[in-house]
Coordinates of C-alpha atoms and ligand atoms in Angstrom, one line a residue:
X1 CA 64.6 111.3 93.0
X2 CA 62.1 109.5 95.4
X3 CA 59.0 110.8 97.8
X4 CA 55.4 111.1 98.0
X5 CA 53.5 112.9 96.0
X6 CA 49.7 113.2 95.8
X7 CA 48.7 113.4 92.1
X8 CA 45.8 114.3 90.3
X9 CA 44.3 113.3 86.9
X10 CA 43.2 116.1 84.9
X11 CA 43.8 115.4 81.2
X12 CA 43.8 111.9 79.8
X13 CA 45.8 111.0 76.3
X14 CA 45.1 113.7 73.7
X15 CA 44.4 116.3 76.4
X16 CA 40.9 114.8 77.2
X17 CA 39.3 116.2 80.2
X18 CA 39.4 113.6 82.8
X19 CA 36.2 112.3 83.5
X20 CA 34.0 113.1 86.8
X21 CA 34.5 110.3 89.6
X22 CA 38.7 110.0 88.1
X23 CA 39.8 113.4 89.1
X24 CA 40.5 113.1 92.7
X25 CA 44.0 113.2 94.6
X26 CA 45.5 109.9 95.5
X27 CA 49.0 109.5 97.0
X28 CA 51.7 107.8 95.9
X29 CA 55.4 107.2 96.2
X30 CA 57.1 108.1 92.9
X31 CA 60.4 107.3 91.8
X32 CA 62.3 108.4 89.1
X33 CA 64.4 106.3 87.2
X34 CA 65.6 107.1 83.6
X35 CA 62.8 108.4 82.0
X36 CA 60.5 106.8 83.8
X37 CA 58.3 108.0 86.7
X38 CA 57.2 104.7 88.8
X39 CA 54.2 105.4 90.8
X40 CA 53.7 103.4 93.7
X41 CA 49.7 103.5 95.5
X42 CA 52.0 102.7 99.0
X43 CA 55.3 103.2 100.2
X44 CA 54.3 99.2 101.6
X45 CA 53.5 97.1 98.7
X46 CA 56.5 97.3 96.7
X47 CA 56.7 93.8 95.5
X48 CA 53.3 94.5 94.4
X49 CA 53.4 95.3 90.8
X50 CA 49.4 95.7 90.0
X51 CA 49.8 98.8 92.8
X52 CA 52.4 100.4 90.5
X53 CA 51.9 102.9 87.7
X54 CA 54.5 104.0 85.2
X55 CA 54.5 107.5 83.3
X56 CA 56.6 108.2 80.6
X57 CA 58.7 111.4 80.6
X58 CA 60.8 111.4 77.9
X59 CA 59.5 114.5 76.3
X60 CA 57.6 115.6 79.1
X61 CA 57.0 119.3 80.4
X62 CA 56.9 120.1 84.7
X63 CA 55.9 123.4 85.9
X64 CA 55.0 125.4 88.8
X65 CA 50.9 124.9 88.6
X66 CA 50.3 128.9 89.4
X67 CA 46.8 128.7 87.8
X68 CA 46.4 125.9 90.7
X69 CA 45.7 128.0 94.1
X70 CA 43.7 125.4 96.4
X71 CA 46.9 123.6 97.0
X72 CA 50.8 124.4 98.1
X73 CA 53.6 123.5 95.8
X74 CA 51.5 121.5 93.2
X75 CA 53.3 121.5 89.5
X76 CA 51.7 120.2 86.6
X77 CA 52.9 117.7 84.3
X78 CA 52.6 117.3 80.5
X79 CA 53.2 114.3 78.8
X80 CA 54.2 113.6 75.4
X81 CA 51.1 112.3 74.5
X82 CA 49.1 115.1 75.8
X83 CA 48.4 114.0 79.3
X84 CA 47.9 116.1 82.0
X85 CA 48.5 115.3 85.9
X86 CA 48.9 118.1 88.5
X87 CA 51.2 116.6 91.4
X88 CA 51.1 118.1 95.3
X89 CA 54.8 117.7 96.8
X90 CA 55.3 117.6 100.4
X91 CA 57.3 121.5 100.3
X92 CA 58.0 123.8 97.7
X93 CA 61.6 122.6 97.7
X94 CA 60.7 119.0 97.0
X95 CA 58.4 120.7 93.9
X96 CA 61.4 122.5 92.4
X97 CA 63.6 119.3 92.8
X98 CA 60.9 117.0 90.7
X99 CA 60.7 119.6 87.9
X100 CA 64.5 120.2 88.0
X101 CA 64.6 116.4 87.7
X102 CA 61.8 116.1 85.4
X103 CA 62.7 118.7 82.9
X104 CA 66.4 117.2 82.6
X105 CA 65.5 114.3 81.5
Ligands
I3P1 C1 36.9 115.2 91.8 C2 37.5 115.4 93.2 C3 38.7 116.3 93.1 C4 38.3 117.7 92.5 C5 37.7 117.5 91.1 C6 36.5 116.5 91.2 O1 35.8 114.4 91.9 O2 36.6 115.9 94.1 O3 39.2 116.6 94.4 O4 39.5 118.4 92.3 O5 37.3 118.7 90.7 O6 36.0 116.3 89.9 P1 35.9 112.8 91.6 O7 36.6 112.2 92.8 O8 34.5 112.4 91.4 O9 36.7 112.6 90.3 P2 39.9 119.6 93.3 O10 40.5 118.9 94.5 O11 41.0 120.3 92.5 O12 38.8 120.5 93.5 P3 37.5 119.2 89.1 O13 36.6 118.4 88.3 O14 37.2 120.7 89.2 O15 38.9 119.0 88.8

């Protein structure tokens, strides 16, 4: 499982609100491998490791983020050590697939 996906931060480790001035949507290109979700800042700079960040989801929960109205298709995602990140997928389609995907692992 591959694409872009705009994510924000909304709960750091332990379920910590997020500060002010680290909330905001950036995109990325993800990529699921294992249980690992690689997060890319640009589809570009592959070989460019400092632009990459990796999120555990072993143990992970992704859901439909209904509370969430001021964006389409965004889902939510839990990790196991109490993050929070609410991702924005390009159609509702490409959001079921990443939780299908997700939630299997
Ligand atoms: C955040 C940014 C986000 C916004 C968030 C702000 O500011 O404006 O877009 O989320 O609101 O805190 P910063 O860039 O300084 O982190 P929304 O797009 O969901 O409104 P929030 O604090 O209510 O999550």
């Amino acid at each position: 499982q591959k694409g872009f996906l705009k994510r924000k931060a909304h709960a750091d480790i332990d379920g910590k609100r997020t500060p002010w001035g680290k909330r905001s949507w950036k995109t990325f290109y993800a990529m699921l491998k294992g249980m690992v979700l690689y997060l890319q800042k640009d589809d570009y700079v592959k070989d460019c490791l400092s632009s990459e960040e990796v999120v555990s989801v072993h143990h992970a929960l992704a859901e439909r983020a209904l509370n969430y109205t001021k964006r389409p298709h965004v889902f939510r995602l839990q990790t196991a050590d109490w993050r929070v990140f609410l991702f924005e997928a390009q159609s509702t389609e490409q959001m079921n697939s990443w939780i299908g995907r997700i939630n299997l692992v």
